PDB file of C-alpha atoms in Angstrom:
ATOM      1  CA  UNK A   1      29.840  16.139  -9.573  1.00 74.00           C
ATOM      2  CA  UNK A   2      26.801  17.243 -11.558  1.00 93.00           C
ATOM      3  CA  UNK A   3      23.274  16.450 -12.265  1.00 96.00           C
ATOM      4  CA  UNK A   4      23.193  15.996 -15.824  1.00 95.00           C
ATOM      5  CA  UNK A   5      23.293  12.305 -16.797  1.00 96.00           C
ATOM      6  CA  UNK A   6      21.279  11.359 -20.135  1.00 97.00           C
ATOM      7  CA  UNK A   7      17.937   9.969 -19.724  1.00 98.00           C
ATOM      8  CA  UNK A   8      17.707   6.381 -19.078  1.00 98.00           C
ATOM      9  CA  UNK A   9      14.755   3.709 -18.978  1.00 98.00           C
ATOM     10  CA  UNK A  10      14.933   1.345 -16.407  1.00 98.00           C
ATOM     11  CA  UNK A  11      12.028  -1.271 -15.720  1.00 98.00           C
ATOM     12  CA  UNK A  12      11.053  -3.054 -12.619  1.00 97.00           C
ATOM     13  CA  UNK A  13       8.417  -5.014 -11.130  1.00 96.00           C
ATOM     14  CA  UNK A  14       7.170  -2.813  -7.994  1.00 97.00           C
ATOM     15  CA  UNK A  15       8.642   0.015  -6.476  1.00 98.00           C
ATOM     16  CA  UNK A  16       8.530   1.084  -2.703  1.00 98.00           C
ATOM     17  CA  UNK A  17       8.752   4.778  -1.618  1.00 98.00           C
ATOM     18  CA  UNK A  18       9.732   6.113   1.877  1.00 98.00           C
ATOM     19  CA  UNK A  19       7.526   8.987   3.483  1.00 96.00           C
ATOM     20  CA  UNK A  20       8.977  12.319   4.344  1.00 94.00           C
ATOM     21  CA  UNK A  21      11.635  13.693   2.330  1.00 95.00           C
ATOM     22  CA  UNK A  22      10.759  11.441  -0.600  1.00 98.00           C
ATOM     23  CA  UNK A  23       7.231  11.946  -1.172  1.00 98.00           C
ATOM     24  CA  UNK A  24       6.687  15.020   1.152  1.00 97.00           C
ATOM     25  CA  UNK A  25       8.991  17.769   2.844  1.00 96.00           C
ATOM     26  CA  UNK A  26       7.695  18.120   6.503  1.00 93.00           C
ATOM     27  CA  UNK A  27      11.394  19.349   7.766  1.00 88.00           C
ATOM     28  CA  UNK A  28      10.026  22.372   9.286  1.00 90.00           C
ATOM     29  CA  UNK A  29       6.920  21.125  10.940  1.00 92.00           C
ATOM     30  CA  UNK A  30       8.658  17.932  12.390  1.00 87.00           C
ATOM     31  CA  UNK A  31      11.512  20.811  14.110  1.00 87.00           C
ATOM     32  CA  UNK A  32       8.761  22.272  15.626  1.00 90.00           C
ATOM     33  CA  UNK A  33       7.509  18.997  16.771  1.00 87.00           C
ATOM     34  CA  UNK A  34      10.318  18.086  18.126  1.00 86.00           C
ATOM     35  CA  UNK A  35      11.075  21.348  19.804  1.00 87.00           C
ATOM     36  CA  UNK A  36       8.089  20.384  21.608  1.00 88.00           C
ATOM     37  CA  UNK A  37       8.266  17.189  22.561  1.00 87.00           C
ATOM     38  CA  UNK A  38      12.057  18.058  23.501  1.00 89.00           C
ATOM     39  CA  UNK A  39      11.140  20.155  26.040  1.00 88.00           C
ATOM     40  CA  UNK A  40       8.122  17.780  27.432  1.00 87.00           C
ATOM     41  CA  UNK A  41      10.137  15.062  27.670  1.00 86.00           C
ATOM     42  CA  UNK A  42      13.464  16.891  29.277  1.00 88.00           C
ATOM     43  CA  UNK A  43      16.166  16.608  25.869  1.00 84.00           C
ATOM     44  CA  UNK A  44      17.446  19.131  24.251  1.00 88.00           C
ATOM     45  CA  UNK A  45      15.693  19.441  20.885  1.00 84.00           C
ATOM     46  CA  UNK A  46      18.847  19.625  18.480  1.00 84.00           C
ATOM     47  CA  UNK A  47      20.024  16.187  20.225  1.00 81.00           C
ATOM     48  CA  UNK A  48      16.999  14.602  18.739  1.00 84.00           C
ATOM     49  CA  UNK A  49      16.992  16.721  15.307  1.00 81.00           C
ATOM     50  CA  UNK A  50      20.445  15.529  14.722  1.00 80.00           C
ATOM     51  CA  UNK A  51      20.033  11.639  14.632  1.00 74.00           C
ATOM     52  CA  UNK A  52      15.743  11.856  13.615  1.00 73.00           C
ATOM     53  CA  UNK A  53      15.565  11.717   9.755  1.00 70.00           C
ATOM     54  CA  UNK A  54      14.886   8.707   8.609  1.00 72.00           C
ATOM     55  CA  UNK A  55      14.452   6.756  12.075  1.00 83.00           C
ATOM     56  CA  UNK A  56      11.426   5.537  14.185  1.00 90.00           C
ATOM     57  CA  UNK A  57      10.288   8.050  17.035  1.00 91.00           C
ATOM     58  CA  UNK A  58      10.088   5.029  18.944  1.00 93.00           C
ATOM     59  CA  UNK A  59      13.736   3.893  18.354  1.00 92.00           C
ATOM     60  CA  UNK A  60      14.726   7.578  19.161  1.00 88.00           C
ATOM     61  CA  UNK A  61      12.443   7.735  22.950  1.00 91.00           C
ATOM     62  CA  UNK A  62      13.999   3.925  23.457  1.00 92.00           C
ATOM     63  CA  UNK A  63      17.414   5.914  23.941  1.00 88.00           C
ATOM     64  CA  UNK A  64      16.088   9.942  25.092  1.00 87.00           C
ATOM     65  CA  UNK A  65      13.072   8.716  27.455  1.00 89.00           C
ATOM     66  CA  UNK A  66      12.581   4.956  27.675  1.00 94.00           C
ATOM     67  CA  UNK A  67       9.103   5.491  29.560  1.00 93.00           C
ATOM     68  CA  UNK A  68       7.524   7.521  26.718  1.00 92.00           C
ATOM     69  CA  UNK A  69       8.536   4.504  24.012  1.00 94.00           C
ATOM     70  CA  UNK A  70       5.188   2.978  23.682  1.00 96.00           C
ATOM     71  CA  UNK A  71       2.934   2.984  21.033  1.00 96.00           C
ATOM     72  CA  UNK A  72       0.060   4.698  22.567  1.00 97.00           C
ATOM     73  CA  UNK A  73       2.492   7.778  23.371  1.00 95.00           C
ATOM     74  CA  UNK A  74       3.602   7.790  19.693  1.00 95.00           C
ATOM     75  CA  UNK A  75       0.767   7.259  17.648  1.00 96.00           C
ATOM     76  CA  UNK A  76      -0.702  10.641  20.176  1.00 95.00           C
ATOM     77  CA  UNK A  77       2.360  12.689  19.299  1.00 93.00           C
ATOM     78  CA  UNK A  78       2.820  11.612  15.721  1.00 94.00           C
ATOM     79  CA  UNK A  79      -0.810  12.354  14.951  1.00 96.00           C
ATOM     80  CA  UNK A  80      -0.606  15.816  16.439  1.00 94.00           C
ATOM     81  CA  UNK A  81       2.182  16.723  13.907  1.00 94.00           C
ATOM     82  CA  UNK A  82      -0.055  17.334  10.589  1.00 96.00           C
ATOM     83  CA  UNK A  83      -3.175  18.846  12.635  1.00 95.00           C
ATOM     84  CA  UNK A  84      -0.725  21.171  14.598  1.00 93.00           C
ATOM     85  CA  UNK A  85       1.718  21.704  12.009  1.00 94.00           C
ATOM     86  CA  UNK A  86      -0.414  21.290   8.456  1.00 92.00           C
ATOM     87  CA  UNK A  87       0.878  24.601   7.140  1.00 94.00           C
ATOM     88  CA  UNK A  88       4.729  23.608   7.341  1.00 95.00           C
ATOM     89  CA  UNK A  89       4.417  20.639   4.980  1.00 95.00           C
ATOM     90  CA  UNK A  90       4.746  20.851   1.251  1.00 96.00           C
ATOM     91  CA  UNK A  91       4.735  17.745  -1.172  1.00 96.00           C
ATOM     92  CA  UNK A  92       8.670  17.012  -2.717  1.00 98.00           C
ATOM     93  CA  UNK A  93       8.715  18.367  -6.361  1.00 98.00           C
ATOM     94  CA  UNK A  94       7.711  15.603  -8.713  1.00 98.00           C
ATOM     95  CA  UNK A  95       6.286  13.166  -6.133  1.00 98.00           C
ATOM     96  CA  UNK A  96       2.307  14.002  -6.996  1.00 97.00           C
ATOM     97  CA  UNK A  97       2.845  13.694 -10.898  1.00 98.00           C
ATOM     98  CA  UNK A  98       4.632  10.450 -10.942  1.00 98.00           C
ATOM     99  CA  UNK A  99       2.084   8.814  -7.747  1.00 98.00           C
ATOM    100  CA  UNK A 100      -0.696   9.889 -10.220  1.00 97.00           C
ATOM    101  CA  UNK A 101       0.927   8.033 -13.244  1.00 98.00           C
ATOM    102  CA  UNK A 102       1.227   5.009 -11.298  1.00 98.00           C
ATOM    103  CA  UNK A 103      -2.189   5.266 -10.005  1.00 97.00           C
ATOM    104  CA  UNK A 104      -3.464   5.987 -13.483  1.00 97.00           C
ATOM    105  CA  UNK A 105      -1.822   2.700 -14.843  1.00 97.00           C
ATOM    106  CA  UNK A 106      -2.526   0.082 -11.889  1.00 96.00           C
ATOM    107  CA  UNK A 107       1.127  -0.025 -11.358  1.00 97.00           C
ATOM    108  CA  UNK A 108       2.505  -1.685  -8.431  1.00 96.00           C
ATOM    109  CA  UNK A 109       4.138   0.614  -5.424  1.00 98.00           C
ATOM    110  CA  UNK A 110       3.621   1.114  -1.685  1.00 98.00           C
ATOM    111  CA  UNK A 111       4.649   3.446   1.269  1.00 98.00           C
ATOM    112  CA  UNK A 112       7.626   2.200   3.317  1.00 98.00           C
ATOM    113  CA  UNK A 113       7.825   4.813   6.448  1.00 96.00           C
ATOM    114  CA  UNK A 114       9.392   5.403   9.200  1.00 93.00           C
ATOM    115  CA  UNK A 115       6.341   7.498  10.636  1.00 94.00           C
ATOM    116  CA  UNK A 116       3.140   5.822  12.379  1.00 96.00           C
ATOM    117  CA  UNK A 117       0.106   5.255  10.685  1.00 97.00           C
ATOM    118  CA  UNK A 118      -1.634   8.289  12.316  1.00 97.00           C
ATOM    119  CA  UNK A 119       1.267  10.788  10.831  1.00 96.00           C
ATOM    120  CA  UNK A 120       1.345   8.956   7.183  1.00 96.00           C
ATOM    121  CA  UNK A 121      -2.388   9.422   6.970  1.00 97.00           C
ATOM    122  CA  UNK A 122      -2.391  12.588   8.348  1.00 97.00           C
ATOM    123  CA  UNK A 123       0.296  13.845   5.736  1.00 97.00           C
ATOM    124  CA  UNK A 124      -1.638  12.475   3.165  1.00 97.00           C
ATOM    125  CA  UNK A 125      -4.684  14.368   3.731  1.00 97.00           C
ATOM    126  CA  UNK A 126      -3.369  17.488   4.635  1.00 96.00           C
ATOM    127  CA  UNK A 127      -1.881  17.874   1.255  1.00 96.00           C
ATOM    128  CA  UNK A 128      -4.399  15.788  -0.539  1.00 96.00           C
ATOM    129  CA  UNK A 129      -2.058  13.332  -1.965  1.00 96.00           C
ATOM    130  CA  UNK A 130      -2.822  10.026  -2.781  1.00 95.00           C
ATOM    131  CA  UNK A 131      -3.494   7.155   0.042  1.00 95.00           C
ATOM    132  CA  UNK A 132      -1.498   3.489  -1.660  1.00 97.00           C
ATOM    133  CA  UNK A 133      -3.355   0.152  -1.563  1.00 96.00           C
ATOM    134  CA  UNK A 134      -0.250  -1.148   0.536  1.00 97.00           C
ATOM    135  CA  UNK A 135       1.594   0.699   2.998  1.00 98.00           C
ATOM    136  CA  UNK A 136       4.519  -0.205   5.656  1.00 98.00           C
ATOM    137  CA  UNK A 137       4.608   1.988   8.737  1.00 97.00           C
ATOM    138  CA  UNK A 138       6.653   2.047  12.036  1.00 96.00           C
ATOM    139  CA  UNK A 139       4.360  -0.359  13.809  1.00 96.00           C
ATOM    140  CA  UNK A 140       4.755  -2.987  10.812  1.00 96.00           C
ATOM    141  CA  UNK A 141       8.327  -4.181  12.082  1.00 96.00           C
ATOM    142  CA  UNK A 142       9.864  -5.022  14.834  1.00 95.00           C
ATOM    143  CA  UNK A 143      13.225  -2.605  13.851  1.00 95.00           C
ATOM    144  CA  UNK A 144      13.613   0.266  12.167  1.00 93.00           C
ATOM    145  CA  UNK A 145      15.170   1.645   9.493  1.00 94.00           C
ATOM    146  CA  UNK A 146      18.426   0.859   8.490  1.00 95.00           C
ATOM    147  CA  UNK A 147      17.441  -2.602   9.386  1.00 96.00           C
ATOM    148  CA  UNK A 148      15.727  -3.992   6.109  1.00 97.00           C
ATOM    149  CA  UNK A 149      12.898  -5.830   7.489  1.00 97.00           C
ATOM    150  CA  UNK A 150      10.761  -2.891   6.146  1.00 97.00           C
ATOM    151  CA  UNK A 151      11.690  -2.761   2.860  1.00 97.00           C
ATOM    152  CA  UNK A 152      11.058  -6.767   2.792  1.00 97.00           C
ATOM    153  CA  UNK A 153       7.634  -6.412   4.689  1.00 97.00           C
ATOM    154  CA  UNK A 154       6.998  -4.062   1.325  1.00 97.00           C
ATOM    155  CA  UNK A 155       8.175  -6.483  -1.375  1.00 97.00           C
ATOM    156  CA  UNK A 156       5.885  -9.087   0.362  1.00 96.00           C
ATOM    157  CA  UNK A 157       2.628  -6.889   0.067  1.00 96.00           C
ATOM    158  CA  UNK A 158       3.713  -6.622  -2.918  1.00 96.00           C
ATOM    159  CA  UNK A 159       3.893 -10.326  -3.686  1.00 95.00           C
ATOM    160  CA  UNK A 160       7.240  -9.792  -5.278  1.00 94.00           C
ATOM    161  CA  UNK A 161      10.124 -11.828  -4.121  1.00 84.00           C
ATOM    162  CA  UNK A 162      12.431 -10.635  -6.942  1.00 76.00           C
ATOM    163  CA  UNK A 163      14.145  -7.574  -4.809  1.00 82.00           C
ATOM    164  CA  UNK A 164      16.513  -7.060  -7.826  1.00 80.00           C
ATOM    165  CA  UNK A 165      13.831  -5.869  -9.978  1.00 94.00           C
ATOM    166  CA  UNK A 166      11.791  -3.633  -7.258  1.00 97.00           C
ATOM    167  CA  UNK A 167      12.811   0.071  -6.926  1.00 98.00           C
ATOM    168  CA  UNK A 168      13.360   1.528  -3.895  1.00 98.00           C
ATOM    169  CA  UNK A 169      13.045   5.697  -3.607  1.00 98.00           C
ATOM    170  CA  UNK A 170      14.197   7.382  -0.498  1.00 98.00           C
ATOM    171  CA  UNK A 171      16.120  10.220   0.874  1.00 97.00           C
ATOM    172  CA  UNK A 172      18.153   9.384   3.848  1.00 94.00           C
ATOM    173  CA  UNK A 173      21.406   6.992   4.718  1.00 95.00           C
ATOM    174  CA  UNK A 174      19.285   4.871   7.018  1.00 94.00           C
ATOM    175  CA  UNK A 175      16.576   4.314   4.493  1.00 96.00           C
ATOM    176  CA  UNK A 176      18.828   4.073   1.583  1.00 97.00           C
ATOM    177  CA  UNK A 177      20.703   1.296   3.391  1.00 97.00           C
ATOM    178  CA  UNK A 178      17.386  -0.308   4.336  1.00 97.00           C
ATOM    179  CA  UNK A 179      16.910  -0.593   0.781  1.00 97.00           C
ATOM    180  CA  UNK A 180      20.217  -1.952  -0.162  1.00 97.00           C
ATOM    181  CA  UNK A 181      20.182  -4.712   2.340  1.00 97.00           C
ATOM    182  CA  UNK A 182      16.998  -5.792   1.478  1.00 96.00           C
ATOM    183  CA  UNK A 183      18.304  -6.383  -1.908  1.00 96.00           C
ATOM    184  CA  UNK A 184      16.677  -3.881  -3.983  1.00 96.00           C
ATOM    185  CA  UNK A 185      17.779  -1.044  -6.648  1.00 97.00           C
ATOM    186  CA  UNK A 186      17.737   2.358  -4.638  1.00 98.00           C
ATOM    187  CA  UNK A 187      17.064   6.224  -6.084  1.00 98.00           C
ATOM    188  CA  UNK A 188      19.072   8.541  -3.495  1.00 98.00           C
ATOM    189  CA  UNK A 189      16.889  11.978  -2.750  1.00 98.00           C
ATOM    190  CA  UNK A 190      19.561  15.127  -2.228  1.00 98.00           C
ATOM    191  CA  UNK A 191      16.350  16.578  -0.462  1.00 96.00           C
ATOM    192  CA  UNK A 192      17.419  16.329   3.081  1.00 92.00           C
ATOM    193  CA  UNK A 193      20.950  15.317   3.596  1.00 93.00           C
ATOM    194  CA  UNK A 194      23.816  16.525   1.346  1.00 95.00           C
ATOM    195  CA  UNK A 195      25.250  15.055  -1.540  1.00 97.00           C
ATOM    196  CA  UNK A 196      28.164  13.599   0.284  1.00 97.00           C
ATOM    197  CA  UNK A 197      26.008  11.466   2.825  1.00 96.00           C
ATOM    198  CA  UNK A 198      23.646  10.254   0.363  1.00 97.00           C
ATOM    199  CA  UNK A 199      26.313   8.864  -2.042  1.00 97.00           C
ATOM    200  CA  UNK A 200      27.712   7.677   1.003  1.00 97.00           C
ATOM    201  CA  UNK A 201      25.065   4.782   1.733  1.00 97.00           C
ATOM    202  CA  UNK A 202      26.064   4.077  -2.329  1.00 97.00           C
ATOM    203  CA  UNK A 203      22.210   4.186  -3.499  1.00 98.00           C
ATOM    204  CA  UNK A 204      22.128   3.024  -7.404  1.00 97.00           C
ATOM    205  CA  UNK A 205      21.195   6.710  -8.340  1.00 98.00           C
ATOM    206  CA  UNK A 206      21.376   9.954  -7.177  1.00 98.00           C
ATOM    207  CA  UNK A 207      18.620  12.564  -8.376  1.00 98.00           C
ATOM    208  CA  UNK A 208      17.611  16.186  -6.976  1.00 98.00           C
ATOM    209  CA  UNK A 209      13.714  15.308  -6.749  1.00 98.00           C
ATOM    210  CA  UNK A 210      11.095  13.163  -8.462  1.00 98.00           C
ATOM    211  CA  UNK A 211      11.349  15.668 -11.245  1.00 98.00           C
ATOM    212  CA  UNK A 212      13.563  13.646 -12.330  1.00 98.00           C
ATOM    213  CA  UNK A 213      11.755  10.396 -12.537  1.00 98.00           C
ATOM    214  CA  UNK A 214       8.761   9.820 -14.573  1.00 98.00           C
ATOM    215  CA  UNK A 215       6.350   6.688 -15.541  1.00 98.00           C
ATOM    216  CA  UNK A 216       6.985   5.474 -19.879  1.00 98.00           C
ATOM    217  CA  UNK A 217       4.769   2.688 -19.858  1.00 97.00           C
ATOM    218  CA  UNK A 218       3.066  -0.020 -17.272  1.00 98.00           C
ATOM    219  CA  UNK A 219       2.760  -3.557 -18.928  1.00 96.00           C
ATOM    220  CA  UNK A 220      -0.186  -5.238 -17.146  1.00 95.00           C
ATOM    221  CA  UNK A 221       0.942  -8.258 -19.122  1.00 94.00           C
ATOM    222  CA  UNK A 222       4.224  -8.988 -17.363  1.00 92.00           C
ATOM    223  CA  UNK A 223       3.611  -6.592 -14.549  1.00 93.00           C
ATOM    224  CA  UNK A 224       6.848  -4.707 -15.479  1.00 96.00           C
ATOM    225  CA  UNK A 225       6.922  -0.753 -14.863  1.00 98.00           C
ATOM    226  CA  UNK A 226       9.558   1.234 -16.982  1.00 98.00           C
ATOM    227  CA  UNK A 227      10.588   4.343 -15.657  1.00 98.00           C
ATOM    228  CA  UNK A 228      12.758   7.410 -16.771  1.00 98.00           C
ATOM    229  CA  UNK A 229      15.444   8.447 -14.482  1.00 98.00           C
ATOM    230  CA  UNK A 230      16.731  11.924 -15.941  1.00 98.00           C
ATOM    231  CA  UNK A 231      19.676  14.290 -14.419  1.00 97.00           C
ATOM    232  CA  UNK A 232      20.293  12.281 -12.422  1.00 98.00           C
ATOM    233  CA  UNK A 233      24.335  12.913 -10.636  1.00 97.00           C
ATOM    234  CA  UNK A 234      27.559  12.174 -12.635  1.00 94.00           C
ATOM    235  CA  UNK A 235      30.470  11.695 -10.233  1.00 76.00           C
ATOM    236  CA  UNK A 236      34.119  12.049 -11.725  1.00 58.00           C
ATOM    237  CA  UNK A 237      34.735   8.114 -11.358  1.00 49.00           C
ATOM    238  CA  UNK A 238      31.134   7.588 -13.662  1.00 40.00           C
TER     239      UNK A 238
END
Protein backbone atom coordinates (compact mmCIF):
# COMPACT_ATOMS: atom_id res chain seq x y z
CA UNK A 1 0.00 0.00 0.00
CA UNK A 2 1.14 3.52 -0.86
CA UNK A 3 -0.01 7.00 -1.18
CA UNK A 4 0.79 7.85 -4.58
CA UNK A 5 -2.25 7.58 -6.87
CA UNK A 6 -2.34 10.20 -9.91
CA UNK A 7 -4.38 13.18 -9.48
CA UNK A 8 -7.95 12.86 -10.20
CA UNK A 9 -10.99 15.40 -10.60
CA UNK A 10 -14.02 14.38 -9.19
CA UNK A 11 -17.21 16.75 -9.04
CA UNK A 12 -20.10 16.78 -6.72
CA UNK A 13 -22.91 18.77 -5.65
CA UNK A 14 -22.20 19.49 -1.75
CA UNK A 15 -19.85 18.02 0.44
CA UNK A 16 -20.19 17.38 4.30
CA UNK A 17 -17.12 17.31 6.64
CA UNK A 18 -16.92 15.71 10.15
CA UNK A 19 -15.24 17.78 13.08
CA UNK A 20 -12.20 16.54 14.87
CA UNK A 21 -9.75 14.59 13.09
CA UNK A 22 -10.97 15.86 9.73
CA UNK A 23 -10.97 19.46 10.01
CA UNK A 24 -9.04 19.79 13.38
CA UNK A 25 -6.67 17.47 15.55
CA UNK A 26 -7.85 17.91 19.24
CA UNK A 27 -6.47 14.18 20.21
CA UNK A 28 -4.47 15.48 22.97
CA UNK A 29 -6.77 17.97 24.54
CA UNK A 30 -9.88 15.60 24.36
CA UNK A 31 -7.30 12.76 26.51
CA UNK A 32 -6.99 15.23 28.92
CA UNK A 33 -10.63 15.82 28.94
CA UNK A 34 -11.41 12.69 29.34
CA UNK A 35 -8.85 11.92 31.97
CA UNK A 36 -10.92 14.29 33.76
CA UNK A 37 -14.15 13.55 33.39
CA UNK A 38 -12.97 9.76 33.91
CA UNK A 39 -12.09 10.29 37.18
CA UNK A 40 -15.32 12.63 38.07
CA UNK A 41 -17.52 10.33 36.91
CA UNK A 42 -15.78 6.94 38.48
CA UNK A 43 -14.36 5.09 34.80
CA UNK A 44 -11.24 4.50 34.06
CA UNK A 45 -10.12 7.00 31.42
CA UNK A 46 -8.53 4.53 28.75
CA UNK A 47 -12.08 2.61 28.84
CA UNK A 48 -13.58 5.71 27.42
CA UNK A 49 -10.45 6.74 25.10
CA UNK A 50 -10.70 3.41 23.51
CA UNK A 51 -14.33 3.40 22.03
CA UNK A 52 -14.57 7.81 21.94
CA UNK A 53 -13.40 8.86 18.41
CA UNK A 54 -15.90 9.45 16.35
CA UNK A 55 -18.97 8.86 18.84
CA UNK A 56 -21.39 11.16 20.83
CA UNK A 57 -20.27 11.88 24.57
CA UNK A 58 -23.75 11.30 25.20
CA UNK A 59 -23.91 7.79 23.60
CA UNK A 60 -20.61 7.04 25.55
CA UNK A 61 -22.20 8.39 29.45
CA UNK A 62 -25.59 6.36 28.21
CA UNK A 63 -23.30 3.16 28.80
CA UNK A 64 -20.23 4.62 31.60
CA UNK A 65 -22.74 6.85 33.81
CA UNK A 66 -26.37 6.87 32.68
CA UNK A 67 -27.17 9.85 35.21
CA UNK A 68 -24.62 12.26 33.66
CA UNK A 69 -26.27 11.57 29.89
CA UNK A 70 -28.18 14.72 29.60
CA UNK A 71 -27.68 17.51 27.58
CA UNK A 72 -27.17 20.12 30.13
CA UNK A 73 -24.16 17.92 31.59
CA UNK A 74 -22.67 17.70 28.06
CA UNK A 75 -22.98 20.85 26.49
CA UNK A 76 -21.02 22.06 30.33
CA UNK A 77 -18.26 19.52 29.76
CA UNK A 78 -17.93 19.79 26.02
CA UNK A 79 -17.66 23.56 26.24
CA UNK A 80 -14.95 23.39 28.86
CA UNK A 81 -12.72 21.38 26.41
CA UNK A 82 -11.43 24.38 24.02
CA UNK A 83 -11.33 27.09 26.99
CA UNK A 84 -9.41 24.52 29.23
CA UNK A 85 -7.57 22.81 26.64
CA UNK A 86 -7.12 25.65 23.63
CA UNK A 87 -3.38 25.06 23.45
CA UNK A 88 -3.65 21.18 22.59
CA UNK A 89 -5.62 21.71 19.38
CA UNK A 90 -4.08 22.27 16.01
CA UNK A 91 -6.10 22.51 12.64
CA UNK A 92 -5.51 18.98 10.27
CA UNK A 93 -2.99 19.93 7.45
CA UNK A 94 -4.91 21.14 4.45
CA UNK A 95 -8.31 21.66 6.13
CA UNK A 96 -7.98 25.79 6.35
CA UNK A 97 -6.82 26.14 2.59
CA UNK A 98 -9.45 24.07 1.02
CA UNK A 99 -12.53 25.62 3.75
CA UNK A 100 -11.21 28.99 2.39
CA UNK A 101 -11.57 27.92 -1.34
CA UNK A 102 -14.97 26.85 -0.76
CA UNK A 103 -15.81 29.88 1.11
CA UNK A 104 -14.18 32.00 -1.56
CA UNK A 105 -16.43 30.37 -4.32
CA UNK A 106 -19.99 30.08 -2.50
CA UNK A 107 -19.59 26.41 -2.70
CA UNK A 108 -21.88 24.22 -0.90
CA UNK A 109 -20.50 22.20 2.41
CA UNK A 110 -21.42 21.89 6.09
CA UNK A 111 -20.11 20.47 9.48
CA UNK A 112 -21.41 16.98 10.35
CA UNK A 113 -20.05 16.35 14.15
CA UNK A 114 -20.17 14.27 16.60
CA UNK A 115 -19.30 17.11 19.23
CA UNK A 116 -22.04 19.62 20.74
CA UNK A 117 -22.54 22.88 19.52
CA UNK A 118 -20.64 24.52 22.45
CA UNK A 119 -17.29 22.33 21.54
CA UNK A 120 -17.70 22.90 17.51
CA UNK A 121 -17.89 26.61 18.15
CA UNK A 122 -15.46 26.64 20.60
CA UNK A 123 -12.90 24.78 18.22
CA UNK A 124 -13.63 27.09 15.71
CA UNK A 125 -12.65 30.11 17.47
CA UNK A 126 -9.85 28.97 19.24
CA UNK A 127 -8.05 28.36 16.05
CA UNK A 128 -9.82 30.98 14.07
CA UNK A 129 -11.15 28.78 11.44
CA UNK A 130 -14.05 29.34 9.58
CA UNK A 131 -17.79 29.03 11.19
CA UNK A 132 -20.20 27.09 7.91
CA UNK A 133 -23.65 28.50 7.06
CA UNK A 134 -24.99 24.88 7.94
CA UNK A 135 -23.80 22.73 10.55
CA UNK A 136 -25.01 19.18 12.12
CA UNK A 137 -24.04 18.63 15.73
CA UNK A 138 -24.74 15.89 18.40
CA UNK A 139 -27.99 17.44 19.50
CA UNK A 140 -29.30 17.46 15.72
CA UNK A 141 -30.17 13.59 15.80
CA UNK A 142 -31.61 11.37 17.71
CA UNK A 143 -28.43 8.61 17.14
CA UNK A 144 -25.13 8.94 16.63
CA UNK A 145 -22.65 8.20 14.44
CA UNK A 146 -22.42 5.20 12.66
CA UNK A 147 -26.09 5.57 12.35
CA UNK A 148 -26.56 7.83 9.14
CA UNK A 149 -29.25 10.05 10.20
CA UNK A 150 -26.48 12.74 10.46
CA UNK A 151 -25.06 12.62 7.36
CA UNK A 152 -28.84 12.81 5.89
CA UNK A 153 -29.80 15.72 8.35
CA UNK A 154 -26.60 17.37 6.29
CA UNK A 155 -27.67 16.59 2.72
CA UNK A 156 -31.09 18.12 3.71
CA UNK A 157 -29.58 21.58 4.84
CA UNK A 158 -28.10 21.25 2.04
CA UNK A 159 -31.20 20.85 -0.09
CA UNK A 160 -29.54 18.04 -1.92
CA UNK A 161 -31.28 14.76 -2.14
CA UNK A 162 -28.78 13.31 -4.66
CA UNK A 163 -26.38 11.49 -1.86
CA UNK A 164 -24.42 9.96 -4.83
CA UNK A 165 -23.08 13.18 -5.87
CA UNK A 166 -22.34 14.76 -2.19
CA UNK A 167 -18.86 14.10 -0.67
CA UNK A 168 -18.47 13.03 2.54
CA UNK A 169 -14.79 13.72 4.43
CA UNK A 170 -14.10 12.08 7.69
CA UNK A 171 -11.61 10.21 9.67
CA UNK A 172 -13.03 7.46 11.70
CA UNK A 173 -14.92 3.86 11.02
CA UNK A 174 -18.06 5.15 12.69
CA UNK A 175 -18.20 8.29 10.65
CA UNK A 176 -17.00 6.76 7.52
CA UNK A 177 -19.83 4.22 7.79
CA UNK A 178 -22.25 7.04 8.63
CA UNK A 179 -21.37 8.29 5.37
CA UNK A 180 -21.68 5.16 3.42
CA UNK A 181 -25.09 4.32 4.66
CA UNK A 182 -26.38 7.48 4.03
CA UNK A 183 -25.51 6.93 0.50
CA UNK A 184 -22.80 9.26 -0.16
CA UNK A 185 -19.06 9.11 -1.71
CA UNK A 186 -16.63 9.06 1.41
CA UNK A 187 -12.70 10.47 1.67
CA UNK A 188 -11.09 8.18 4.55
CA UNK A 189 -8.59 10.49 6.90
CA UNK A 190 -5.38 8.13 8.10
CA UNK A 191 -5.25 10.99 10.81
CA UNK A 192 -6.51 9.11 13.75
CA UNK A 193 -6.96 5.46 13.22
CA UNK A 194 -4.54 3.34 11.13
CA UNK A 195 -4.63 2.46 7.70
CA UNK A 196 -6.05 -0.93 8.30
CA UNK A 197 -9.29 0.33 10.19
CA UNK A 198 -10.00 3.05 7.90
CA UNK A 199 -9.95 0.88 4.72
CA UNK A 200 -11.83 -1.31 6.80
CA UNK A 201 -15.24 0.77 6.84
CA UNK A 202 -14.30 0.66 2.70
CA UNK A 203 -14.51 4.67 2.35
CA UNK A 204 -14.25 5.53 -1.62
CA UNK A 205 -10.71 7.05 -0.92
CA UNK A 206 -8.09 6.96 1.33
CA UNK A 207 -5.79 10.18 1.70
CA UNK A 208 -3.13 11.23 4.52
CA UNK A 209 -4.74 14.85 5.07
CA UNK A 210 -6.61 17.54 3.17
CA UNK A 211 -3.30 18.21 1.53
CA UNK A 212 -4.37 16.10 -0.60
CA UNK A 213 -7.62 17.55 -1.70
CA UNK A 214 -8.01 20.85 -3.25
CA UNK A 215 -11.00 23.06 -4.89
CA UNK A 216 -10.50 23.32 -9.40
CA UNK A 217 -13.48 25.15 -10.04
CA UNK A 218 -17.19 25.91 -8.41
CA UNK A 219 -19.92 26.20 -11.20
CA UNK A 220 -22.63 28.45 -9.70
CA UNK A 221 -24.52 27.49 -12.83
CA UNK A 222 -25.19 23.83 -12.08
CA UNK A 223 -24.07 24.03 -8.51
CA UNK A 224 -21.41 21.32 -9.21
CA UNK A 225 -17.97 21.54 -7.17
CA UNK A 226 -14.92 19.70 -8.81
CA UNK A 227 -12.33 18.73 -6.62
CA UNK A 228 -8.72 17.23 -6.85
CA UNK A 229 -8.06 14.22 -4.85
CA UNK A 230 -4.12 13.69 -5.09
CA UNK A 231 -1.92 10.74 -3.33
CA UNK A 232 -4.34 9.47 -2.38
CA UNK A 233 -3.62 5.22 -1.22
CA UNK A 234 -3.01 2.48 -3.88
CA UNK A 235 -3.74 -0.94 -2.39
CA UNK A 236 -2.22 -4.09 -4.25
CA UNK A 237 -5.85 -5.19 -5.51
CA UNK A 238 -6.21 -1.24 -7.17
Amino acid sequence: MDFAAPPENVTFRGLLFDMDGTIIDSTAAVEKHWHSIGKEIGVDPEVILQTSHGRRSIDMLKVLAPDKANWEYVRHMEGLLPKLHGDDAVEIPGARALLDSLIAAHAPWAIVTSGTVPLVSGWLDVLKLPHPDHLVTAESVANGKPDPSCYELGLSKLGLDAKAEVLVFEDSPAGIRAGKAAGCKVLGLVTSHTVEQVMAAEPDWVVRDLISVKMVEYNPGDGRVTLQISDALVTSSA
